[in-house]
Amino acid sequence: MNNFWEYIRKNNFGLLFLFLEVIAVTITSVERQRPKLFFLNSSNFVVSSVYSLYYSFYSYVGLKKDNEMFVEEIINLKNNCPKNFRYVPEDRDTIKKYAYIEAHVINNTIDKQNNFLTIDKGRKDGVREGDAVISYGNAVGVVVNVSNHYAVALSLLNTMSGVSAEVKRTKHWGSVIWDGKNYNYALLEGIPNHIKLYKNDTIVTSSYSTIFPEGITIGYIDTLWKNNEDNFYTIKIRLATDFKSVKYVLIVKNLHGREIKDIETQTEEIYE
Amino acid sequence: MELQLSIKYFIYGLLLLLLQILLFNHIPLGTGMIISVPVLLLLLLPLEVNKITVLLSAFFFGLILDFFSDSLALNTAALTAVAYFRPLIFKIFEPSRGYESGKLPSAFYLGLGKFILISLMATFIFELFYHFFDLFSFKKFLIIFYKSVLTTIFSTSIIIILHVLFFRNK
């Protein structure tokens, strides 16, 4: 027995080491099977408050990736939104009306009379002529030319563009055109002047458009005056899209656009 | 003097701890493989410090580290092992005339080559214990060895960079 104590006194360094190792290994194996027994984890108050402070700074690093994820999720939701579908009794099926594709604007002008946007998605991504371009729920333009990997869209800021629009509150429809003067403003024509309109009334795309889905915001009424000669308003609208900073866009495909156009032209031919 | 020294090493430890939990824990090299820098604290302790003190401080430093990194008690086990083998490692690289008293075993006193070898050995012991207790199996020895070698290379590089950058005039 004496020898034993003598041994311990001489080798207390090694024994202490073994003792500490045993403690560590015990904690490790117990913690592995029954987490939280020793509170050696980040779920306790001290550690979690340190980490939440840290993540409030660190989360900025991942913002770009998060944004991409959100855009993907939005596309997903938009594609499956009930507004996109219509039940057809004869087919006994719901049919899809709109499909969405995300894209980035890679070139954009605002200083000419006829402005275009170039988009990094093309025919191989499913983009076709006549698809609508929207950004954060606001109208941007219409695709007019498609190559395999890129597409060019006619911006709303183009004297040749004309979008079927309506006043959200009263449902009266007209046409939005651009006069080529200021990239923040466009004109709305064709609203009869017996209706009461107010400043900041929202102008949205109308259901008559085969390009845009119904209810996409175009802008807000800025100033309006009555024309005496033709009983229509001339309305200056403030565009909802900031064309100077448009970056992420969604391309909206009206899956029935061609069918609608075909039947309309057929009808016109018959009655001409 | 003793108190001043303790405070200094307490601050070093805090800095290494922050560096580890805020930066290196978030850079995965592979499954269960991260860069570990806390070994640097044990390497830079003065040689005169009682080895039992070193052992106990390594143990508690490891516990605090584990407290923050969700790593069970792996850092504790590994750091304690490094503290145990520390006198042996320094004995291997002892100059022929012995260590001068009052000197820190830094790269500027021992020379960079010797310091790199010392930190390689210490880090390897650290990583070996770390991954052994992580996988906890003799059958997976090859995986343990492979992981340890890989992380030792990365950790030692970072340790030496940190040492040369921040402990310059010691």
Short mmCIF file of C-alpha atoms in Angstrom, two decimals:
data_model
loop_
_atom_site.label_atom_id
_atom_site.label_comp_id
_atom_site.label_asym_id
_atom_site.label_seq_id
_atom_site.Cartn_x
_atom_site.Cartn_y
_atom_site.Cartn_z
CA MET A 1 0.00 0.00 0.00
CA ASN A 2 2.82 2.37 0.83
CA ASN A 3 4.39 1.69 -2.51
CA PHE A 4 1.13 2.57 -4.23
CA TRP A 5 0.95 6.04 -2.62
CA GLU A 6 4.60 6.55 -3.36
CA TYR A 7 3.93 5.75 -7.02
CA ILE A 8 1.04 8.20 -7.20
CA ARG A 9 3.09 10.98 -5.62
CA LYS A 10 5.90 10.47 -8.10
CA ASN A 11 3.70 10.21 -11.18
CA ASN A 12 1.00 12.72 -10.35
CA PHE A 13 1.51 14.51 -13.68
CA GLY A 14 0.70 11.41 -15.73
CA LEU A 15 -2.15 10.44 -13.43
CA LEU A 16 -3.65 13.89 -13.54
CA PHE A 17 -3.43 13.71 -17.32
CA LEU A 18 -5.22 10.35 -17.35
CA PHE A 19 -7.82 11.66 -14.94
CA LEU A 20 -8.57 14.70 -17.10
CA GLU A 21 -8.67 12.60 -20.25
CA VAL A 22 -11.14 10.25 -18.62
CA ILE A 23 -13.33 13.22 -17.70
CA ALA A 24 -13.16 14.54 -21.28
CA VAL A 25 -13.92 11.17 -22.80
CA THR A 26 -16.80 10.63 -20.38
CA ILE A 27 -18.28 13.99 -21.27
CA THR A 28 -17.82 13.20 -24.95
CA SER A 29 -19.53 9.85 -24.85
CA VAL A 30 -22.34 10.90 -22.52
CA GLU A 31 -22.96 14.07 -24.49
CA ARG A 32 -23.08 12.04 -27.68
CA GLN A 33 -25.85 9.84 -26.33
CA ARG A 34 -27.73 12.31 -24.18
CA PRO A 35 -27.06 15.81 -25.47
CA LYS A 36 -27.52 18.73 -23.09
CA LEU A 37 -26.60 16.75 -20.01
CA PHE A 38 -23.43 18.77 -19.46
CA PHE A 39 -24.57 21.93 -21.25
CA LEU A 40 -21.49 21.76 -23.41
CA ASN A 41 -23.38 22.98 -26.42
CA SER A 42 -24.51 26.17 -28.03
CA SER A 43 -28.12 25.97 -26.91
CA ASN A 44 -27.48 27.61 -23.57
CA PHE A 45 -28.08 31.26 -22.96
CA VAL A 46 -24.50 32.58 -22.81
CA VAL A 47 -23.35 30.91 -25.99
CA SER A 48 -26.50 31.58 -27.96
CA SER A 49 -26.43 35.27 -27.16
CA VAL A 50 -22.81 35.50 -28.29
CA TYR A 51 -23.70 33.69 -31.49
CA SER A 52 -26.81 35.72 -32.23
CA LEU A 53 -24.75 38.88 -31.95
CA TYR A 54 -22.19 37.35 -34.24
CA TYR A 55 -24.72 36.21 -36.83
CA SER A 56 -26.36 39.60 -36.95
CA PHE A 57 -23.09 40.78 -38.49
CA TYR A 58 -22.11 37.63 -40.30
CA SER A 59 -25.45 37.12 -42.05
CA TYR A 60 -24.63 39.91 -44.48
CA VAL A 61 -22.06 37.68 -46.11
CA GLY A 62 -24.71 35.22 -47.21
CA LEU A 63 -27.22 37.75 -48.45
CA LYS A 64 -26.49 37.21 -52.12
CA LYS A 65 -27.05 33.48 -51.88
CA ASP A 66 -30.17 34.06 -49.80
CA ASN A 67 -31.51 36.39 -52.45
CA GLU A 68 -31.00 33.79 -55.15
CA MET A 69 -32.82 31.26 -53.00
CA PHE A 70 -35.69 33.64 -52.44
CA VAL A 71 -35.98 34.40 -56.15
CA GLU A 72 -36.09 30.67 -56.83
CA GLU A 73 -38.76 30.26 -54.19
CA ILE A 74 -40.78 33.16 -55.61
CA ILE A 75 -40.62 31.62 -59.09
CA ASN A 76 -41.81 28.38 -57.60
CA LEU A 77 -44.70 30.02 -55.79
CA LYS A 78 -45.64 32.18 -58.76
CA ASN A 79 -45.68 29.16 -61.03
CA ASN A 80 -47.99 27.33 -58.66
CA CYS A 81 -50.17 30.24 -57.67
CA PRO A 82 -53.92 29.46 -58.09
CA LYS A 83 -54.37 32.63 -60.14
CA ASN A 84 -52.31 30.93 -62.83
CA PHE A 85 -54.73 28.06 -63.32
CA ARG A 86 -58.17 27.73 -64.80
CA TYR A 87 -60.49 24.76 -64.64
CA VAL A 88 -61.72 23.54 -68.01
CA PRO A 89 -64.85 21.37 -67.64
CA GLU A 90 -64.47 19.65 -71.02
CA ASP A 91 -60.90 18.58 -70.31
CA ARG A 92 -61.84 17.87 -66.70
CA ASP A 93 -58.57 19.49 -65.83
CA THR A 94 -57.04 22.71 -64.64
CA ILE A 95 -54.88 24.39 -67.20
CA LYS A 96 -52.01 26.68 -66.48
CA LYS A 97 -52.14 30.22 -67.77
CA TYR A 98 -48.77 31.71 -66.89
CA ALA A 99 -45.25 30.46 -66.37
CA TYR A 100 -42.39 32.45 -64.81
CA ILE A 101 -38.67 32.47 -65.53
CA GLU A 102 -36.14 34.50 -63.58
CA ALA A 103 -33.51 36.55 -65.37
CA HIS A 104 -30.97 39.31 -64.89
CA VAL A 105 -30.82 42.49 -66.89
CA ILE A 106 -27.39 42.68 -68.49
CA ASN A 107 -27.87 45.81 -70.55
CA ASN A 108 -30.34 48.63 -70.32
CA THR A 109 -30.75 52.12 -71.75
CA ILE A 110 -33.02 54.92 -70.65
CA ASP A 111 -31.66 57.89 -72.54
CA LYS A 112 -32.92 57.17 -76.06
CA GLN A 113 -36.36 57.44 -77.62
CA ASN A 114 -36.48 53.69 -78.18
CA ASN A 115 -35.01 51.92 -75.18
CA PHE A 116 -34.37 48.20 -74.87
CA LEU A 117 -33.28 45.81 -72.12
CA THR A 118 -31.04 42.83 -72.71
CA ILE A 119 -31.76 39.78 -70.56
CA ASP A 120 -29.53 36.78 -69.86
CA LYS A 121 -32.16 34.14 -70.69
CA GLY A 122 -33.03 33.07 -74.23
CA ARG A 123 -34.83 30.55 -76.38
CA LYS A 124 -33.15 27.60 -74.70
CA ASP A 125 -34.44 28.80 -71.33
CA GLY A 126 -37.97 28.96 -72.70
CA VAL A 127 -38.19 32.67 -73.47
CA ARG A 128 -40.25 33.59 -76.55
CA GLU A 129 -41.16 36.79 -78.38
CA GLY A 130 -44.15 38.41 -76.74
CA ASP A 131 -43.37 37.37 -73.17
CA ALA A 132 -43.79 40.01 -70.52
CA VAL A 133 -40.94 41.28 -68.33
CA ILE A 134 -41.75 42.33 -64.78
CA SER A 135 -39.61 43.36 -61.84
CA TYR A 136 -40.80 43.05 -58.21
CA GLY A 137 -44.41 42.94 -59.43
CA ASN A 138 -44.04 46.02 -61.63
CA ALA A 139 -44.25 46.09 -65.42
CA VAL A 140 -40.93 46.55 -67.24
CA GLY A 141 -41.40 45.59 -70.88
CA VAL A 142 -42.08 43.01 -73.56
CA VAL A 143 -39.65 40.54 -75.13
CA VAL A 144 -39.30 41.34 -78.82
CA ASN A 145 -36.25 39.41 -79.95
CA VAL A 146 -34.80 36.12 -78.74
CA SER A 147 -31.52 34.38 -79.46
CA ASN A 148 -30.47 31.03 -78.04
CA HIS A 149 -29.19 32.39 -74.73
CA TYR A 150 -30.27 36.03 -74.63
CA ALA A 151 -33.35 38.08 -75.23
CA VAL A 152 -34.03 41.75 -75.91
CA ALA A 153 -37.11 43.37 -74.46
CA LEU A 154 -38.85 46.53 -75.51
CA SER A 155 -38.82 48.66 -72.39
CA LEU A 156 -41.89 50.64 -71.35
CA LEU A 157 -39.61 53.58 -72.04
CA ASN A 158 -40.02 53.15 -75.77
CA THR A 159 -42.09 55.41 -77.95
CA MET A 160 -43.23 52.28 -79.80
CA SER A 161 -44.52 50.47 -76.75
CA GLY A 162 -48.15 50.48 -75.77
CA VAL A 163 -49.46 48.50 -72.85
CA SER A 164 -53.11 47.85 -72.16
CA ALA A 165 -53.77 49.28 -68.71
CA GLU A 166 -56.58 50.02 -66.32
CA VAL A 167 -57.21 52.15 -63.28
CA LYS A 168 -57.17 49.69 -60.43
CA ARG A 169 -59.94 51.40 -58.48
CA THR A 170 -62.49 51.99 -61.26
CA LYS A 171 -61.47 49.28 -63.79
CA HIS A 172 -61.59 51.72 -66.72
CA TRP A 173 -59.05 50.78 -69.33
CA GLY A 174 -56.73 52.69 -71.55
CA SER A 175 -53.26 52.48 -73.01
CA VAL A 176 -49.92 53.43 -71.50
CA ILE A 177 -47.48 55.04 -73.90
CA TRP A 178 -44.21 56.89 -73.43
CA ASP A 179 -43.63 60.34 -74.79
CA GLY A 180 -39.86 60.07 -74.68
CA LYS A 181 -39.36 62.93 -72.25
CA ASN A 182 -38.63 61.63 -68.76
CA TYR A 183 -37.71 58.10 -67.71
CA ASN A 184 -39.81 58.38 -64.58
CA TYR A 185 -43.08 59.27 -66.28
CA ALA A 186 -45.37 57.87 -68.97
CA LEU A 187 -48.78 58.79 -70.33
CA LEU A 188 -52.09 56.99 -69.96
CA GLU A 189 -54.56 57.60 -72.75
CA GLY A 190 -58.11 56.62 -73.44
CA ILE A 191 -59.76 57.14 -70.03
CA PRO A 192 -63.05 59.03 -70.52
CA ASN A 193 -63.13 62.28 -68.56
CA HIS A 194 -66.48 61.75 -66.82
CA ILE A 195 -64.85 59.42 -64.28
CA LYS A 196 -63.47 60.84 -61.09
CA LEU A 197 -59.77 60.13 -60.82
CA TYR A 198 -57.37 61.16 -58.13
CA LYS A 199 -53.69 61.72 -57.80
CA ASN A 200 -51.82 58.50 -56.84
CA ASP A 201 -54.51 56.17 -58.20
CA THR A 202 -52.77 52.94 -59.16
CA ILE A 203 -52.54 52.00 -62.82
CA VAL A 204 -52.23 48.26 -63.45
CA THR A 205 -52.14 46.05 -66.52
CA SER A 206 -55.59 45.12 -67.71
CA SER A 207 -57.06 41.71 -68.38
CA TYR A 208 -57.27 42.69 -72.08
CA SER A 209 -53.53 42.37 -72.41
CA THR A 210 -52.38 39.04 -73.81
CA ILE A 211 -48.86 39.86 -72.71
CA PHE A 212 -49.03 40.87 -69.06
CA PRO A 213 -51.00 39.03 -66.41
CA GLU A 214 -53.81 41.08 -64.95
CA GLY A 215 -53.02 43.50 -62.14
CA ILE A 216 -49.28 44.12 -62.59
CA THR A 217 -48.53 47.62 -61.34
CA ILE A 218 -47.43 50.07 -64.03
CA GLY A 219 -47.46 53.30 -62.08
CA TYR A 220 -49.39 55.93 -60.18
CA ILE A 221 -51.27 58.98 -61.45
CA ASP A 222 -49.11 62.08 -61.10
CA THR A 223 -51.02 64.82 -62.88
CA LEU A 224 -54.15 64.73 -65.01
CA TRP A 225 -56.06 67.20 -67.13
CA LYS A 226 -59.25 67.03 -69.17
CA ASN A 227 -59.09 67.44 -72.94
CA ASN A 228 -61.98 69.56 -74.15
CA GLU A 229 -61.86 68.40 -77.75
CA ASP A 230 -62.16 64.60 -77.33
CA ASN A 231 -63.65 63.97 -73.87
CA PHE A 232 -60.65 61.98 -72.67
CA TYR A 233 -58.18 62.62 -69.92
CA THR A 234 -54.52 63.13 -70.56
CA ILE A 235 -52.86 61.47 -67.59
CA LYS A 236 -49.23 61.63 -66.63
CA ILE A 237 -48.25 58.60 -64.54
CA ARG A 238 -45.24 58.06 -62.36
CA LEU A 239 -43.79 54.67 -63.31
CA ALA A 240 -43.53 52.10 -60.53
CA THR A 241 -40.35 50.57 -61.94
CA ASP A 242 -37.13 52.47 -61.43
CA PHE A 243 -35.66 51.83 -64.85
CA LYS A 244 -32.34 53.22 -63.79
CA SER A 245 -31.78 50.40 -61.31
CA VAL A 246 -33.73 47.46 -62.73
CA LYS A 247 -31.59 44.36 -62.18
CA TYR A 248 -33.62 41.24 -61.36
CA VAL A 249 -36.61 40.55 -63.55
CA LEU A 250 -39.16 37.81 -64.07
CA ILE A 251 -40.20 36.80 -67.55
CA VAL A 252 -43.89 35.94 -67.65
CA LYS A 253 -45.06 33.60 -70.37
CA ASN A 254 -48.72 33.72 -71.21
CA LEU A 255 -49.21 30.11 -72.19
CA HIS A 256 -52.43 30.93 -74.03
CA GLY A 257 -51.26 34.13 -75.68
CA ARG A 258 -50.89 32.52 -79.10
CA GLU A 259 -54.29 30.83 -78.90
CA ILE A 260 -55.95 34.13 -78.03
CA LYS A 261 -54.12 35.97 -80.80
CA ASP A 262 -54.99 33.27 -83.36
CA ILE A 263 -58.68 33.27 -82.62
CA GLU A 264 -58.75 37.07 -82.68
CA THR A 265 -57.08 37.33 -86.08
CA GLN A 266 -59.33 34.60 -87.46
CA THR A 267 -62.38 36.55 -86.35
CA GLU A 268 -61.06 39.73 -87.85
CA GLU A 269 -60.48 37.97 -91.18
CA ILE A 270 -64.03 36.58 -91.26
CA TYR A 271 -65.69 39.92 -90.62
CA GLU A 272 -63.54 42.08 -92.81
CA MET B 1 4.77 39.87 -12.36
CA GLU B 2 3.02 36.54 -12.03
CA LEU B 3 -0.38 38.25 -12.21
CA GLN B 4 0.64 40.35 -15.20
CA LEU B 5 1.73 37.23 -17.03
CA SER B 6 -1.53 35.48 -16.23
CA ILE B 7 -3.54 38.43 -17.55
CA LYS B 8 -1.47 38.50 -20.71
CA TYR B 9 -2.08 34.82 -21.40
CA PHE B 10 -5.72 35.20 -20.48
CA ILE B 11 -6.01 37.83 -23.24
CA TYR B 12 -4.10 35.63 -25.70
CA GLY B 13 -6.45 32.78 -24.86
CA LEU B 14 -9.50 34.98 -25.33
CA LEU B 15 -8.25 36.17 -28.72
CA LEU B 16 -7.51 32.64 -29.89
CA LEU B 17 -10.88 31.51 -28.61
CA LEU B 18 -12.66 34.28 -30.54
CA LEU B 19 -10.63 33.56 -33.64
CA GLN B 20 -11.49 29.88 -33.40
CA ILE B 21 -15.21 30.16 -32.71
CA LEU B 22 -15.95 33.14 -34.91
CA LEU B 23 -13.75 32.36 -37.88
CA PHE B 24 -12.12 28.97 -38.17
CA ASN B 25 -15.10 26.96 -36.94
CA HIS B 26 -16.96 28.23 -39.98
CA ILE B 27 -14.41 27.17 -42.58
CA PRO B 28 -15.04 23.48 -43.20
CA LEU B 29 -12.18 21.57 -44.82
CA GLY B 30 -14.23 18.40 -45.07
CA THR B 31 -16.46 16.31 -42.84
CA GLY B 32 -15.48 17.04 -39.26
CA MET B 33 -12.29 18.79 -40.33
CA ILE B 34 -11.58 22.34 -39.29
CA ILE B 35 -8.52 24.48 -38.71
CA SER B 36 -7.68 24.57 -34.99
CA VAL B 37 -5.46 27.29 -33.60
CA PRO B 38 -5.78 26.99 -29.78
CA VAL B 39 -2.62 24.86 -29.66
CA LEU B 40 -0.71 28.10 -30.19
CA LEU B 41 -1.54 29.18 -26.64
CA LEU B 42 0.17 26.10 -25.19
CA LEU B 43 3.18 26.54 -27.48
CA LEU B 44 3.75 30.08 -26.30
CA LEU B 45 3.48 29.54 -22.54
CA PRO B 46 6.82 30.20 -20.82
CA LEU B 47 8.88 27.09 -20.25
CA GLU B 48 9.18 27.70 -16.52
CA VAL B 49 5.46 27.34 -15.93
CA ASN B 50 4.64 24.30 -13.84
CA LYS B 51 3.55 21.46 -16.07
CA ILE B 52 0.53 20.68 -13.90
CA THR B 53 -0.61 24.29 -14.28
CA VAL B 54 -0.25 23.90 -18.04
CA LEU B 55 -2.25 20.68 -17.95
CA LEU B 56 -5.07 22.21 -15.93
CA SER B 57 -5.21 25.42 -17.98
CA ALA B 58 -5.29 23.36 -21.18
CA PHE B 59 -8.16 21.35 -19.76
CA PHE B 60 -10.25 24.38 -18.83
CA PHE B 61 -9.37 26.26 -21.99
CA GLY B 62 -10.55 23.24 -23.95
CA LEU B 63 -13.78 23.10 -21.96
CA ILE B 64 -14.55 26.74 -22.71
CA LEU B 65 -13.77 26.13 -26.37
CA ASP B 66 -16.08 23.12 -26.45
CA PHE B 67 -18.70 25.14 -24.67
CA PHE B 68 -18.82 27.40 -27.72
CA SER B 69 -18.21 25.04 -30.60
CA ASP B 70 -20.64 22.14 -30.10
CA SER B 71 -17.73 19.71 -30.25
CA LEU B 72 -18.64 17.53 -27.22
CA ALA B 73 -15.37 17.53 -25.22
CA LEU B 74 -13.04 16.83 -28.11
CA ASN B 75 -11.02 20.02 -27.80
CA THR B 76 -10.64 19.37 -24.07
CA ALA B 77 -9.26 15.88 -24.61
CA ALA B 78 -6.96 16.97 -27.42
CA LEU B 79 -5.61 20.08 -25.68
CA THR B 80 -4.97 18.13 -22.47
CA ALA B 81 -2.99 15.62 -24.51
CA VAL B 82 -0.91 18.38 -26.06
CA ALA B 83 -0.24 19.79 -22.59
CA TYR B 84 0.88 16.33 -21.45
CA PHE B 85 3.28 15.86 -24.34
CA ARG B 86 4.49 19.46 -24.32
CA PRO B 87 7.50 18.93 -21.99
CA LEU B 88 8.55 15.94 -24.10
CA ILE B 89 8.36 17.91 -27.36
CA PHE B 90 10.39 20.76 -25.92
CA LYS B 91 12.92 18.27 -24.56
CA ILE B 92 13.46 16.84 -28.06
CA PHE B 93 14.27 20.27 -29.44
CA GLU B 94 16.26 21.49 -26.46
CA PRO B 95 19.40 23.41 -27.49
CA SER B 96 22.68 21.80 -26.38
CA ARG B 97 23.12 24.42 -23.64
CA GLY B 98 19.53 24.13 -22.47
CA TYR B 99 16.80 26.73 -22.64
CA GLU B 100 17.63 30.16 -21.27
CA SER B 101 15.38 31.09 -18.39
CA GLY B 102 12.76 33.80 -18.92
CA LYS B 103 12.54 33.23 -22.65
CA LEU B 104 9.37 32.33 -24.51
CA PRO B 105 9.69 29.33 -26.84
CA SER B 106 8.83 31.53 -29.85
CA ALA B 107 10.10 31.29 -33.41
CA PHE B 108 12.32 34.29 -32.74
CA TYR B 109 14.14 32.55 -29.94
CA LEU B 110 14.20 28.97 -31.25
CA GLY B 111 14.45 29.78 -34.95
CA LEU B 112 11.68 29.35 -37.44
CA GLY B 113 12.62 25.80 -38.50
CA LYS B 114 12.56 24.46 -34.96
CA PHE B 115 9.36 26.27 -34.19
CA ILE B 116 7.66 24.84 -37.28
CA LEU B 117 8.71 21.32 -36.23
CA ILE B 118 7.47 21.87 -32.68
CA SER B 119 4.12 23.21 -33.84
CA LEU B 120 3.80 20.41 -36.38
CA MET B 121 4.27 17.82 -33.63
CA ALA B 122 1.96 19.55 -31.18
CA THR B 123 -0.74 20.13 -33.77
CA PHE B 124 -0.49 16.55 -34.95
CA ILE B 125 -0.98 15.28 -31.40
CA PHE B 126 -3.91 17.63 -31.06
CA GLU B 127 -5.55 16.52 -34.30
CA LEU B 128 -4.84 12.83 -33.67
CA PHE B 129 -6.55 12.92 -30.28
CA TYR B 130 -9.32 15.11 -31.63
CA HIS B 131 -10.22 12.79 -34.50
CA PHE B 132 -9.63 9.65 -32.47
CA PHE B 133 -12.15 10.71 -29.84
CA ASP B 134 -14.43 12.00 -32.57
CA LEU B 135 -14.66 8.69 -34.45
CA PHE B 136 -13.72 6.61 -31.37
CA SER B 137 -12.71 3.46 -33.11
CA PHE B 138 -9.42 1.66 -33.80
CA LYS B 139 -10.85 0.18 -36.99
CA LYS B 140 -11.13 3.59 -38.58
CA PHE B 141 -7.48 4.31 -37.91
CA LEU B 142 -6.70 5.10 -41.55
CA ILE B 143 -9.46 7.70 -41.74
CA ILE B 144 -8.34 9.17 -38.42
CA PHE B 145 -4.77 9.33 -39.62
CA TYR B 146 -5.72 10.85 -42.97
CA LYS B 147 -7.91 13.49 -41.36
CA SER B 148 -5.25 14.31 -38.78
CA VAL B 149 -2.49 14.74 -41.36
CA LEU B 150 -4.65 16.96 -43.53
CA THR B 151 -5.86 19.21 -40.73
CA THR B 152 -2.36 19.34 -39.22
CA ILE B 153 -0.99 20.81 -42.43
CA PHE B 154 -3.64 23.53 -42.56
CA SER B 155 -3.69 24.27 -38.83
CA THR B 156 0.09 24.48 -38.54
CA SER B 157 0.30 26.88 -41.47
CA ILE B 158 -2.27 29.14 -39.86
CA ILE B 159 -0.63 28.84 -36.43
CA ILE B 160 2.75 29.86 -37.81
CA ILE B 161 1.26 32.76 -39.76
CA LEU B 162 -0.58 33.96 -36.65
CA HIS B 163 2.52 33.56 -34.52
CA VAL B 164 4.78 35.46 -36.91
CA LEU B 165 2.21 38.20 -37.46
CA PHE B 166 1.01 38.88 -33.95
CA PHE B 167 3.70 37.79 -31.50
CA ARG B 168 6.50 39.55 -33.29
CA ASN B 169 8.32 41.39 -30.54
CA LYS B 170 8.25 38.69 -27.88
#
